[in-house]
PDB file of C-alpha atoms and ligand atoms in Angstrom:
ATOM      1  CA  MET A  20      -4.294  15.765 -28.665  1.00  0.00           C
ATOM      2  CA  LYS A  21      -1.669  18.282 -27.094  1.00  0.00           C
ATOM      3  CA  LYS A  22       1.069  18.808 -29.380  1.00  0.00           C
ATOM      4  CA  ASN A  23       4.835  18.770 -28.457  1.00  0.00           C
ATOM      5  CA  ILE A  24       5.622  22.506 -29.073  1.00  0.00           C
ATOM      6  CA  ALA A  25       7.420  25.432 -27.502  1.00  0.00           C
ATOM      7  CA  ILE A  26       8.186  28.960 -27.927  1.00  0.00           C
ATOM      8  CA  ALA A  27       9.950  31.637 -25.955  1.00  0.00           C
ATOM      9  CA  ILE A  28      10.490  35.455 -26.855  1.00  0.00           C
ATOM     10  CA  HIS A  29      12.297  38.422 -25.466  1.00  0.00           C
ATOM     11  CA  GLY A  30      11.855  41.807 -25.643  1.00  0.00           C
ATOM     12  CA  GLY A  31      15.139  43.357 -24.719  1.00  0.00           C
ATOM     13  CA  ALA A  32      17.870  42.970 -21.731  1.00  0.00           C
ATOM     14  CA  GLY A  33      19.515  45.808 -20.005  1.00  0.00           C
ATOM     15  CA  GLN A  34      19.300  48.041 -16.992  1.00  0.00           C
ATOM     16  CA  ASP A  35      15.969  49.000 -15.501  1.00  0.00           C
ATOM     17  CA  SER A  36      14.663  52.498 -15.721  1.00  0.00           C
ATOM     18  CA  PRO A  37      12.068  54.582 -14.186  1.00  0.00           C
ATOM     19  CA  TYR A  38      10.262  54.432 -17.585  1.00  0.00           C
ATOM     20  CA  ILE A  39      10.413  50.644 -17.559  1.00  0.00           C
ATOM     21  CA  ARG A  40       9.160  50.248 -13.724  1.00  0.00           C
ATOM     22  CA  GLU A  41       6.395  52.584 -14.945  1.00  0.00           C
ATOM     23  CA  HIS A  42       5.381  50.615 -17.746  1.00  0.00           C
ATOM     24  CA  VAL A  43       6.078  47.159 -16.785  1.00  0.00           C
ATOM     25  CA  ASN A  44       2.464  46.110 -17.210  1.00  0.00           C
ATOM     26  CA  ASP A  45       2.474  47.134 -20.737  1.00  0.00           C
ATOM     27  CA  TYR A  46       5.372  45.404 -21.539  1.00  0.00           C
ATOM     28  CA  LYS A  47       3.893  42.467 -19.973  1.00  0.00           C
ATOM     29  CA  LYS A  48       0.929  42.536 -21.943  1.00  0.00           C
ATOM     30  CA  GLY A  49       2.582  42.876 -25.207  1.00  0.00           C
ATOM     31  CA  LEU A  50       4.881  39.841 -24.414  1.00  0.00           C
ATOM     32  CA  LYS A  51       2.103  38.242 -23.494  1.00  0.00           C
ATOM     33  CA  GLU A  52      -0.100  38.937 -26.455  1.00  0.00           C
ATOM     34  CA  ALA A  53       2.873  37.826 -28.693  1.00  0.00           C
ATOM     35  CA  ILE A  54       3.660  34.723 -26.908  1.00  0.00           C
ATOM     36  CA  GLU A  55      -0.186  33.422 -27.127  1.00  0.00           C
ATOM     37  CA  HIS A  56      -0.438  34.145 -30.793  1.00  0.00           C
ATOM     38  CA  GLY A  57       2.846  32.180 -31.607  1.00  0.00           C
ATOM     39  CA  HIS A  58       1.833  29.680 -29.350  1.00  0.00           C
ATOM     40  CA  LYS A  59      -1.599  29.616 -31.012  1.00  0.00           C
ATOM     41  CA  LEU A  60      -0.324  29.178 -34.589  1.00  0.00           C
ATOM     42  CA  LEU A  61       2.270  26.148 -33.254  1.00  0.00           C
ATOM     43  CA  SER A  62      -0.559  24.316 -31.939  1.00  0.00           C
ATOM     44  CA  LYS A  63      -2.630  24.657 -35.097  1.00  0.00           C
ATOM     45  CA  GLY A  64       0.372  23.080 -36.911  1.00  0.00           C
ATOM     46  CA  ALA A  65       2.204  26.196 -38.146  1.00  0.00           C
ATOM     47  CA  LYS A  66       5.954  25.795 -38.996  1.00  0.00           C
ATOM     48  CA  ALA A  67       8.570  27.234 -36.630  1.00  0.00           C
ATOM     49  CA  ILE A  68      10.062  29.418 -39.257  1.00  0.00           C
ATOM     50  CA  ASP A  69       6.578  31.026 -39.722  1.00  0.00           C
ATOM     51  CA  VAL A  70       5.908  31.241 -36.267  1.00  0.00           C
ATOM     52  CA  VAL A  71       8.815  33.086 -35.619  1.00  0.00           C
ATOM     53  CA  GLU A  72       8.227  35.639 -38.176  1.00  0.00           C
ATOM     54  CA  ALA A  73       4.550  36.082 -36.833  1.00  0.00           C
ATOM     55  CA  THR A  74       5.273  36.434 -33.540  1.00  0.00           C
ATOM     56  CA  VAL A  75       8.295  38.997 -34.060  1.00  0.00           C
ATOM     57  CA  ARG A  76       6.108  41.106 -36.411  1.00  0.00           C
ATOM     58  CA  ILE A  77       3.217  41.700 -33.417  1.00  0.00           C
ATOM     59  CA  LEU A  78       6.240  43.039 -31.114  1.00  0.00           C
ATOM     60  CA  GLU A  79       7.852  45.169 -33.992  1.00  0.00           C
ATOM     61  CA  ASP A  80       4.340  46.612 -34.317  1.00  0.00           C
ATOM     62  CA  ASN A  81       4.094  47.211 -30.574  1.00  0.00           C
ATOM     63  CA  PRO A  82       5.676  50.732 -29.819  1.00  0.00           C
ATOM     64  CA  PHE A  83       6.920  49.766 -26.555  1.00  0.00           C
ATOM     65  CA  PHE A  84       9.656  47.693 -28.021  1.00  0.00           C
ATOM     66  CA  ASN A  85      12.710  48.655 -29.843  1.00  0.00           C
ATOM     67  CA  ALA A  86      12.048  47.113 -33.344  1.00  0.00           C
ATOM     68  CA  GLY A  87       9.928  48.401 -36.152  1.00  0.00           C
ATOM     69  CA  ARG A  88       7.512  51.074 -34.386  1.00  0.00           C
ATOM     70  CA  GLY A  89       9.284  52.387 -31.223  1.00  0.00           C
ATOM     71  CA  SER A  90      12.887  51.807 -32.523  1.00  0.00           C
ATOM     72  CA  ALA A  91      15.969  53.303 -31.131  1.00  0.00           C
ATOM     73  CA  LEU A  92      17.223  56.629 -32.959  1.00  0.00           C
ATOM     74  CA  ASN A  93      20.640  57.073 -34.138  1.00  0.00           C
ATOM     75  CA  ARG A  94      23.008  60.186 -33.343  1.00  0.00           C
ATOM     76  CA  GLU A  95      20.933  61.826 -36.123  1.00  0.00           C
ATOM     77  CA  GLY A  96      17.628  61.158 -34.478  1.00  0.00           C
ATOM     78  CA  GLU A  97      16.828  58.713 -37.389  1.00  0.00           C
ATOM     79  CA  VAL A  98      15.524  54.841 -37.422  1.00  0.00           C
ATOM     80  CA  GLU A  99      17.784  52.511 -39.165  1.00  0.00           C
ATOM     81  CA  MET A 100      16.753  48.751 -38.176  1.00  0.00           C
ATOM     82  CA  ASP A 101      18.187  45.284 -38.314  1.00  0.00           C
ATOM     83  CA  ALA A 102      16.679  41.987 -38.576  1.00  0.00           C
ATOM     84  CA  ALA A 103      17.381  38.182 -39.192  1.00  0.00           C
ATOM     85  CA  ILE A 104      15.530  34.955 -39.406  1.00  0.00           C
ATOM     86  CA  MET A 105      17.079  31.460 -39.372  1.00  0.00           C
ATOM     87  CA  ASP A 106      15.454  28.271 -40.204  1.00  0.00           C
ATOM     88  CA  GLY A 107      17.201  25.565 -38.111  1.00  0.00           C
ATOM     89  CA  LYS A 108      15.939  22.487 -40.349  1.00  0.00           C
ATOM     90  CA  LEU A 109      17.157  23.908 -43.686  1.00  0.00           C
ATOM     91  CA  LEU A 110      20.186  25.994 -42.536  1.00  0.00           C
ATOM     92  CA  MET A 111      18.709  28.754 -44.512  1.00  0.00           C
ATOM     93  CA  ALA A 112      18.836  32.407 -43.078  1.00  0.00           C
ATOM     94  CA  GLY A 113      17.647  35.676 -44.138  1.00  0.00           C
ATOM     95  CA  ALA A 114      18.962  39.129 -43.014  1.00  0.00           C
ATOM     96  CA  VAL A 115      18.620  42.721 -43.573  1.00  0.00           C
ATOM     97  CA  SER A 116      20.521  45.974 -41.993  1.00  0.00           C
ATOM     98  CA  MET A 117      20.085  49.605 -42.256  1.00  0.00           C
ATOM     99  CA  VAL A 118      16.689  49.255 -43.064  1.00  0.00           C
ATOM    100  CA  ARG A 119      14.452  52.326 -43.244  1.00  0.00           C
ATOM    101  CA  ASN A 120      10.886  52.624 -43.787  1.00  0.00           C
ATOM    102  CA  VAL A 121       9.800  49.167 -44.129  1.00  0.00           C
ATOM    103  CA  LYS A 122       7.178  48.396 -41.327  1.00  0.00           C
ATOM    104  CA  ASN A 123       8.282  44.882 -40.575  1.00  0.00           C
ATOM    105  CA  PRO A 124      11.807  44.387 -40.930  1.00  0.00           C
ATOM    106  CA  ILE A 125      11.522  40.706 -40.146  1.00  0.00           C
ATOM    107  CA  GLU A 126       9.403  40.051 -42.971  1.00  0.00           C
ATOM    108  CA  LEU A 127      12.088  41.581 -45.480  1.00  0.00           C
ATOM    109  CA  ALA A 128      14.649  39.353 -43.598  1.00  0.00           C
ATOM    110  CA  ARG A 129      12.240  36.603 -44.693  1.00  0.00           C
ATOM    111  CA  THR A 130      11.944  37.829 -48.120  1.00  0.00           C
ATOM    112  CA  VAL A 131      15.721  37.688 -48.553  1.00  0.00           C
ATOM    113  CA  MET A 132      15.853  34.138 -47.318  1.00  0.00           C
ATOM    114  CA  HIS A 133      13.152  32.872 -49.468  1.00  0.00           C
ATOM    115  CA  TYR A 134      13.295  35.345 -52.780  1.00  0.00           C
ATOM    116  CA  THR A 135      16.873  35.931 -53.510  1.00  0.00           C
ATOM    117  CA  LYS A 136      20.022  33.717 -53.324  1.00  0.00           C
ATOM    118  CA  HIS A 137      21.750  36.034 -50.852  1.00  0.00           C
ATOM    119  CA  VAL A 138      21.599  35.883 -46.870  1.00  0.00           C
ATOM    120  CA  HIS A 139      22.153  39.774 -46.097  1.00  0.00           C
ATOM    121  CA  ILE A 140      20.996  42.749 -47.778  1.00  0.00           C
ATOM    122  CA  ALA A 141      21.671  46.261 -46.506  1.00  0.00           C
ATOM    123  CA  GLY A 142      20.467  50.026 -46.826  1.00  0.00           C
ATOM    124  CA  GLU A 143      19.026  50.786 -50.052  1.00  0.00           C
ATOM    125  CA  GLY A 144      19.184  47.620 -51.575  1.00  0.00           C
ATOM    126  CA  ALA A 145      16.736  46.228 -48.826  1.00  0.00           C
ATOM    127  CA  LEU A 146      14.413  48.917 -49.388  1.00  0.00           C
ATOM    128  CA  LYS A 147      14.525  48.359 -53.043  1.00  0.00           C
ATOM    129  CA  LEU A 148      13.544  44.598 -52.459  1.00  0.00           C
ATOM    130  CA  ALA A 149      10.666  45.432 -50.082  1.00  0.00           C
ATOM    131  CA  LYS A 150       9.288  47.763 -52.668  1.00  0.00           C
ATOM    132  CA  ILE A 151       9.501  44.883 -55.124  1.00  0.00           C
ATOM    133  CA  ARG A 152       7.969  42.545 -53.145  1.00  0.00           C
ATOM    134  CA  ASN A 153       5.217  45.035 -52.110  1.00  0.00           C
ATOM    135  CA  LEU A 154       6.123  44.878 -48.452  1.00  0.00           C
ATOM    136  CA  GLU A 155       4.362  47.290 -46.095  1.00  0.00           C
ATOM    137  CA  LEU A 156       6.207  50.734 -46.037  1.00  0.00           C
ATOM    138  CA  GLN A 157       5.506  53.588 -43.549  1.00  0.00           C
ATOM    139  CA  PRO A 158       6.842  57.113 -43.379  1.00  0.00           C
ATOM    140  CA  ASN A 159       9.435  57.998 -40.788  1.00  0.00           C
ATOM    141  CA  GLU A 160       7.354  59.447 -38.369  1.00  0.00           C
ATOM    142  CA  TYR A 161       5.666  56.205 -38.097  1.00  0.00           C
ATOM    143  CA  PHE A 162       8.705  54.660 -36.267  1.00  0.00           C
ATOM    144  CA  ILE A 163       9.429  57.410 -33.836  1.00  0.00           C
ATOM    145  CA  THR A 164       8.200  57.525 -30.457  1.00  0.00           C
ATOM    146  CA  ASP A 165       8.270  60.162 -27.652  1.00  0.00           C
ATOM    147  CA  HIS A 166      10.074  57.904 -25.535  1.00  0.00           C
ATOM    148  CA  GLN A 167      12.722  56.998 -28.036  1.00  0.00           C
ATOM    149  CA  ARG A 168      13.033  61.031 -28.499  1.00  0.00           C
ATOM    150  CA  ASP A 169      13.668  61.413 -24.855  1.00  0.00           C
ATOM    151  CA  LEU A 170      16.578  58.491 -24.673  1.00  0.00           C
ATOM    152  CA  LEU A 171      18.352  60.187 -27.265  1.00  0.00           C
ATOM    153  CA  LEU A 172      18.410  63.797 -25.586  1.00  0.00           C
ATOM    154  CA  GLU A 173      19.330  61.945 -22.195  1.00  0.00           C
ATOM    155  CA  GLU A 174      22.664  61.245 -23.694  1.00  0.00           C
ATOM    156  CA  THR A 175      23.505  58.524 -21.276  1.00  0.00           C
ATOM    157  CA  THR A 176      25.353  55.219 -22.117  1.00  0.00           C
ATOM    158  CA  PRO A 177      23.686  54.031 -25.412  1.00  0.00           C
ATOM    159  CA  THR A 178      21.175  51.725 -24.408  1.00  0.00           C
ATOM    160  CA  GLY A 179      18.596  49.709 -26.847  1.00  0.00           C
ATOM    161  CA  HIS A 180      15.993  48.826 -24.420  1.00  0.00           C
ATOM    162  CA  GLY A 181      14.079  46.634 -26.396  1.00  0.00           C
ATOM    163  CA  THR A 182      15.123  44.410 -29.138  1.00  0.00           C
ATOM    164  CA  VAL A 183      12.782  41.548 -29.968  1.00  0.00           C
ATOM    165  CA  GLY A 184      13.461  38.087 -30.481  1.00  0.00           C
ATOM    166  CA  CYS A 185      11.571  34.432 -31.152  1.00  0.00           C
ATOM    167  CA  VAL A 186      12.926  30.955 -30.773  1.00  0.00           C
ATOM    168  CA  ALA A 187      10.341  28.027 -31.457  1.00  0.00           C
ATOM    169  CA  MET A 188       9.934  24.490 -31.873  1.00  0.00           C
ATOM    170  CA  ASP A 189       6.991  23.126 -34.070  1.00  0.00           C
ATOM    171  CA  GLU A 190       5.391  19.623 -33.921  1.00  0.00           C
ATOM    172  CA  PHE A 191       7.893  18.349 -35.969  1.00  0.00           C
ATOM    173  CA  GLY A 192      10.706  19.142 -33.625  1.00  0.00           C
ATOM    174  CA  HIS A 193      11.947  21.742 -36.282  1.00  0.00           C
ATOM    175  CA  LEU A 194      13.486  24.704 -34.796  1.00  0.00           C
ATOM    176  CA  ALA A 195      13.490  28.807 -35.963  1.00  0.00           C
ATOM    177  CA  ALA A 196      15.033  31.992 -34.585  1.00  0.00           C
ATOM    178  CA  ALA A 197      13.963  35.409 -35.498  1.00  0.00           C
ATOM    179  CA  THR A 198      15.645  38.833 -33.792  1.00  0.00           C
ATOM    180  CA  SER A 199      14.498  42.310 -34.825  1.00  0.00           C
ATOM    181  CA  THR A 200      16.004  45.904 -33.531  1.00  0.00           C
ATOM    182  CA  GLY A 201      15.954  49.428 -33.833  1.00  0.00           C
ATOM    183  CA  GLY A 202      19.699  49.077 -32.580  1.00  0.00           C
ATOM    184  CA  LEU A 203      21.229  51.275 -29.886  1.00  0.00           C
ATOM    185  CA  THR A 204      20.407  54.796 -29.045  1.00  0.00           C
ATOM    186  CA  GLY A 205      22.789  57.145 -30.260  1.00  0.00           C
ATOM    187  CA  SER A 206      24.833  55.108 -32.642  1.00  0.00           C
ATOM    188  CA  LEU A 207      26.542  56.430 -35.497  1.00  0.00           C
ATOM    189  CA  PRO A 208      24.647  56.449 -38.647  1.00  0.00           C
ATOM    190  CA  GLY A 209      25.269  53.313 -40.495  1.00  0.00           C
ATOM    191  CA  ARG A 210      26.002  51.145 -37.282  1.00  0.00           C
ATOM    192  CA  VAL A 211      25.100  47.605 -37.572  1.00  0.00           C
ATOM    193  CA  GLY A 212      24.304  45.279 -34.765  1.00  0.00           C
ATOM    194  CA  ASP A 213      24.160  41.680 -33.685  1.00  0.00           C
ATOM    195  CA  SER A 214      21.011  41.179 -34.077  1.00  0.00           C
ATOM    196  CA  CYS A 215      20.796  40.711 -38.144  1.00  0.00           C
ATOM    197  CA  LEU A 216      24.283  38.694 -38.084  1.00  0.00           C
ATOM    198  CA  VAL A 217      23.653  34.942 -38.358  1.00  0.00           C
ATOM    199  CA  GLY A 218      25.583  33.353 -35.673  1.00  0.00           C
ATOM    200  CA  ALA A 219      25.893  36.492 -33.283  1.00  0.00           C
ATOM    201  CA  GLY A 220      22.198  37.609 -32.460  1.00  0.00           C
ATOM    202  CA  CYS A 221      20.298  34.923 -34.304  1.00  0.00           C
ATOM    203  CA  TYR A 222      20.946  31.274 -34.879  1.00  0.00           C
ATOM    204  CA  ALA A 223      19.407  28.118 -35.544  1.00  0.00           C
ATOM    205  CA  ASN A 224      20.184  24.520 -36.523  1.00  0.00           C
ATOM    206  CA  GLU A 225      18.724  21.080 -35.794  1.00  0.00           C
ATOM    207  CA  LEU A 226      19.942  21.063 -32.178  1.00  0.00           C
ATOM    208  CA  SER A 227      19.005  24.780 -30.844  1.00  0.00           C
ATOM    209  CA  ALA A 228      17.707  28.246 -31.785  1.00  0.00           C
ATOM    210  CA  SER A 229      18.523  31.247 -30.175  1.00  0.00           C
ATOM    211  CA  SER A 230      18.001  34.975 -30.181  1.00  0.00           C
ATOM    212  CA  CYS A 231      20.285  37.363 -28.505  1.00  0.00           C
ATOM    213  CA  THR A 232      19.703  41.050 -26.854  1.00  0.00           C
ATOM    214  CA  GLY A 233      22.144  43.402 -25.333  1.00  0.00           C
ATOM    215  CA  GLU A 234      25.422  45.382 -26.379  1.00  0.00           C
ATOM    216  CA  GLY A 235      25.613  44.576 -29.970  1.00  0.00           C
ATOM    217  CA  GLU A 236      29.123  44.919 -30.117  1.00  0.00           C
ATOM    218  CA  LEU A 237      30.175  42.440 -27.552  1.00  0.00           C
ATOM    219  CA  ILE A 238      27.496  39.892 -28.823  1.00  0.00           C
ATOM    220  CA  ILE A 239      29.088  40.150 -32.315  1.00  0.00           C
ATOM    221  CA  THR A 240      32.701  39.491 -30.969  1.00  0.00           C
ATOM    222  CA  SER A 241      31.467  36.833 -28.712  1.00  0.00           C
ATOM    223  CA  VAL A 242      29.441  35.154 -31.716  1.00  0.00           C
ATOM    224  CA  ILE A 243      27.093  34.339 -28.868  1.00  0.00           C
ATOM    225  CA  ALA A 244      23.985  32.483 -30.647  1.00  0.00           C
ATOM    226  CA  HIS A 245      26.349  30.014 -32.571  1.00  0.00           C
ATOM    227  CA  LYS A 246      28.439  29.315 -29.581  1.00  0.00           C
ATOM    228  CA  VAL A 247      25.345  27.778 -27.527  1.00  0.00           C
ATOM    229  CA  ALA A 248      24.741  25.556 -30.542  1.00  0.00           C
ATOM    230  CA  MET A 249      28.458  24.681 -30.420  1.00  0.00           C
ATOM    231  CA  LEU A 250      28.671  24.093 -26.976  1.00  0.00           C
ATOM    232  CA  MET A 251      25.606  21.822 -27.258  1.00  0.00           C
ATOM    233  CA  GLU A 252      26.909  19.776 -29.992  1.00  0.00           C
ATOM    234  CA  LEU A 253      30.583  19.647 -29.092  1.00  0.00           C
ATOM    235  CA  LYS A 254      30.445  19.683 -25.378  1.00  0.00           C
ATOM    236  CA  ASN A 255      27.416  17.843 -25.133  1.00  0.00           C
ATOM    237  CA  MET A 256      25.937  20.770 -22.693  1.00  0.00           C
ATOM    238  CA  ARG A 257      22.178  21.255 -22.043  1.00  0.00           C
ATOM    239  CA  VAL A 258      20.564  24.308 -23.450  1.00  0.00           C
ATOM    240  CA  GLN A 259      20.336  26.111 -20.309  1.00  0.00           C
ATOM    241  CA  GLU A 260      23.815  25.221 -19.424  1.00  0.00           C
ATOM    242  CA  ALA A 261      25.275  26.353 -22.726  1.00  0.00           C
ATOM    243  CA  CYS A 262      23.499  29.605 -22.367  1.00  0.00           C
ATOM    244  CA  ASP A 263      24.478  30.117 -18.908  1.00  0.00           C
ATOM    245  CA  TYR A 264      28.405  29.521 -20.105  1.00  0.00           C
ATOM    246  CA  VAL A 265      28.180  31.989 -22.767  1.00  0.00           C
ATOM    247  CA  ILE A 266      26.813  34.581 -20.915  1.00  0.00           C
ATOM    248  CA  ARG A 267      28.902  34.101 -17.282  1.00  0.00           C
ATOM    249  CA  ASN A 268      32.169  32.687 -18.801  1.00  0.00           C
ATOM    250  CA  MET A 269      33.083  34.512 -21.852  1.00  0.00           C
ATOM    251  CA  GLU A 270      36.821  34.872 -22.853  1.00  0.00           C
ATOM    252  CA  ASN A 271      36.885  38.353 -21.819  1.00  0.00           C
ATOM    253  CA  PRO A 272      34.941  40.103 -18.881  1.00  0.00           C
ATOM    254  CA  ILE A 273      31.666  41.253 -19.952  1.00  0.00           C
ATOM    255  CA  PRO A 274      31.510  44.843 -20.256  1.00  0.00           C
ATOM    256  CA  GLY A 275      28.050  45.168 -21.054  1.00  0.00           C
ATOM    257  CA  ASP A 276      24.775  43.785 -20.738  1.00  0.00           C
ATOM    258  CA  VAL A 277      23.557  40.590 -22.724  1.00  0.00           C
ATOM    259  CA  GLY A 278      20.906  38.439 -22.357  1.00  0.00           C
ATOM    260  CA  ILE A 279      19.987  35.359 -24.659  1.00  0.00           C
ATOM    261  CA  ILE A 280      16.666  32.860 -25.115  1.00  0.00           C
ATOM    262  CA  SER A 281      17.211  29.460 -26.474  1.00  0.00           C
ATOM    263  CA  VAL A 282      15.197  26.366 -27.236  1.00  0.00           C
ATOM    264  CA  ASP A 283      16.378  22.875 -27.912  1.00  0.00           C
ATOM    265  CA  ASN A 284      15.182  20.255 -30.061  1.00  0.00           C
ATOM    266  CA  LYS A 285      13.002  18.803 -26.846  1.00  0.00           C
ATOM    267  CA  GLY A 286      11.360  21.851 -26.613  1.00  0.00           C
ATOM    268  CA  ARG A 287      13.647  22.886 -23.343  1.00  0.00           C
ATOM    269  CA  ILE A 288      13.556  26.520 -23.057  1.00  0.00           C
ATOM    270  CA  ALA A 289      16.762  28.548 -21.771  1.00  0.00           C
ATOM    271  CA  PHE A 290      16.735  32.128 -20.658  1.00  0.00           C
ATOM    272  CA  SER A 291      20.259  33.883 -19.356  1.00  0.00           C
ATOM    273  CA  PHE A 292      21.051  37.459 -18.764  1.00  0.00           C
ATOM    274  CA  ASN A 293      23.714  39.282 -16.841  1.00  0.00           C
ATOM    275  CA  CYS A 294      21.761  42.313 -16.272  1.00  0.00           C
ATOM    276  CA  GLN A 295      19.002  43.841 -14.165  1.00  0.00           C
ATOM    277  CA  ARG A 296      16.199  42.878 -16.506  1.00  0.00           C
ATOM    278  CA  MET A 297      15.353  40.866 -19.612  1.00  0.00           C
ATOM    279  CA  HIS A 298      11.591  41.129 -20.844  1.00  0.00           C
ATOM    280  CA  ARG A 299      10.862  37.799 -21.804  1.00  0.00           C
ATOM    281  CA  ALA A 300       8.021  35.131 -22.043  1.00  0.00           C
ATOM    282  CA  SER A 301       7.639  31.459 -22.829  1.00  0.00           C
ATOM    283  CA  ILE A 302       5.027  28.629 -23.286  1.00  0.00           C
ATOM    284  CA  ASP A 303       6.859  25.371 -22.744  1.00  0.00           C
ATOM    285  CA  THR A 304       5.776  21.645 -23.968  1.00  0.00           C
ATOM    286  CA  SER A 305       3.391  21.328 -21.024  1.00  0.00           C
ATOM    287  CA  GLY A 306       1.809  24.322 -21.926  1.00  0.00           C
ATOM    288  CA  LYS A 307       2.997  26.396 -18.889  1.00  0.00           C
ATOM    289  CA  MET A 308       3.330  30.005 -19.823  1.00  0.00           C
ATOM    290  CA  VAL A 309       5.874  32.708 -18.239  1.00  0.00           C
ATOM    291  CA  VAL A 310       5.933  36.366 -18.437  1.00  0.00           C
ATOM    292  CA  GLU A 311       8.593  38.240 -16.767  1.00  0.00           C
ATOM    293  CA  VAL A 312      10.713  41.268 -16.753  1.00  0.00           C
ATOM    294  CA  TYR A 313      12.963  41.374 -13.801  1.00  0.00           C
ATOM    295  CA  ASN A 314      15.111  38.452 -12.229  1.00  0.00           C
ATOM    296  CA  VAL A 315      12.908  35.896 -10.055  1.00  0.00           C
TER     297      VAL A 315
HETATM  298  N1  LIG B 404      21.456  44.014 -29.526  1.00  0.00           N
HETATM  299  C1  LIG B 404      21.163  45.189 -30.112  1.00  0.00           C
HETATM  300  C2  LIG B 404      21.829  46.023 -31.097  1.00  0.00           C
HETATM  301  O1  LIG B 404      23.195  45.865 -30.530  1.00  0.00           O
HETATM  302  C3  LIG B 404      20.423  46.098 -29.214  1.00  0.00           C
HETATM  303  C4  LIG B 404      19.543  45.682 -28.007  1.00  0.00           C
HETATM  304  O2  LIG B 404      19.597  44.674 -27.948  1.00  0.00           O
HETATM  305  O3  LIG B 404      19.388  46.311 -27.153  1.00  0.00           O
HETATM  306  O4  LIG B 404      21.427  46.263 -32.151  1.00  0.00           O
END
C-alpha cells in the first residue's frame, strides 16, 4: 500500500555562476540521489527525524554542496561547520557550530539532541563530544575542495553556494527538519550562521518543518523558519503562503538572497526563494519527484 509520506531537500540558494551552470547536472544528480534515498527510507517506515539526518548526510558527503566535504572556507582558508536537527513531534533539537574535522556535522547535532541535556554545543566542546561518541573524523584536507579555494580567492561578495537541508513527513504524520552548512565564504573565523540556530535556519513542530539557506545574518534577524510555523498557527496560512510571505514581505527590504523549504503535516511541500536559483528536490505524497535548480 502506498504510504502518506513527503520529503523535500535543498542544496543552497543564491546567485547563479558559471561554475553552477557548468555543473548543473552534477548538482541535479546529487539532489536526486539524496531525495530518492530519503524517500525510500520513509516508504520503509523510517521516522522523519532519522530520514532528515540520513538524507543530509548524503549531501554532506557530496563535495558539490557547501556542507561537510566541500564546505565554504572562512577568511583564513579554514572550514568551520554548523548544523541543526529538530523533531517536530517531540519539539527536541540538537545543534552544533564552529565544528571542525567531523565528517557529518548533522550526526553530531543529532548526538547533541540524543545524548546530552543541551540543545547547542560549539567549537572544541562539539569536537570532544564527537570523539566521545566515536563519530567519524577526517583531516582538514578532506573538507577542502579546489572550487571552494577558488571562491575564496575571488573575493567577491561572501557566498555560501550550497548549504543543505531536508524536511520530511513520515507515515505517522510526524515532521522533522535538518540543516547543515560550511557557512559563507570569507567569513571571520568564529562566525556562526543561521543553519544551526533553531528557529532561524531550522525548525519543526506539529504543523510544519522548515530549512533555510542564503544570507545567514538576515535569516537570523528575521527568524524565518519559526516565523513560517507561527504564520500557519496564528494566521491560518497554508505552508506555501507562509513561506512566500516570509521571503517576499519581510519587515525590512531584503538585502540578501534567501530561500526556504517546508513541509506541513498533510505532506504539502513548499519552496520559496528570492534569488536566481535554489537547488532543490522533492517527492510529494503522490510520489511525484521534482529536481530543479533555477526558477521554473
Ligand atoms: N545560510 C548559510 C549561512 O549563512 C549559508 C547559505 O545558506 O548559503 O551560514
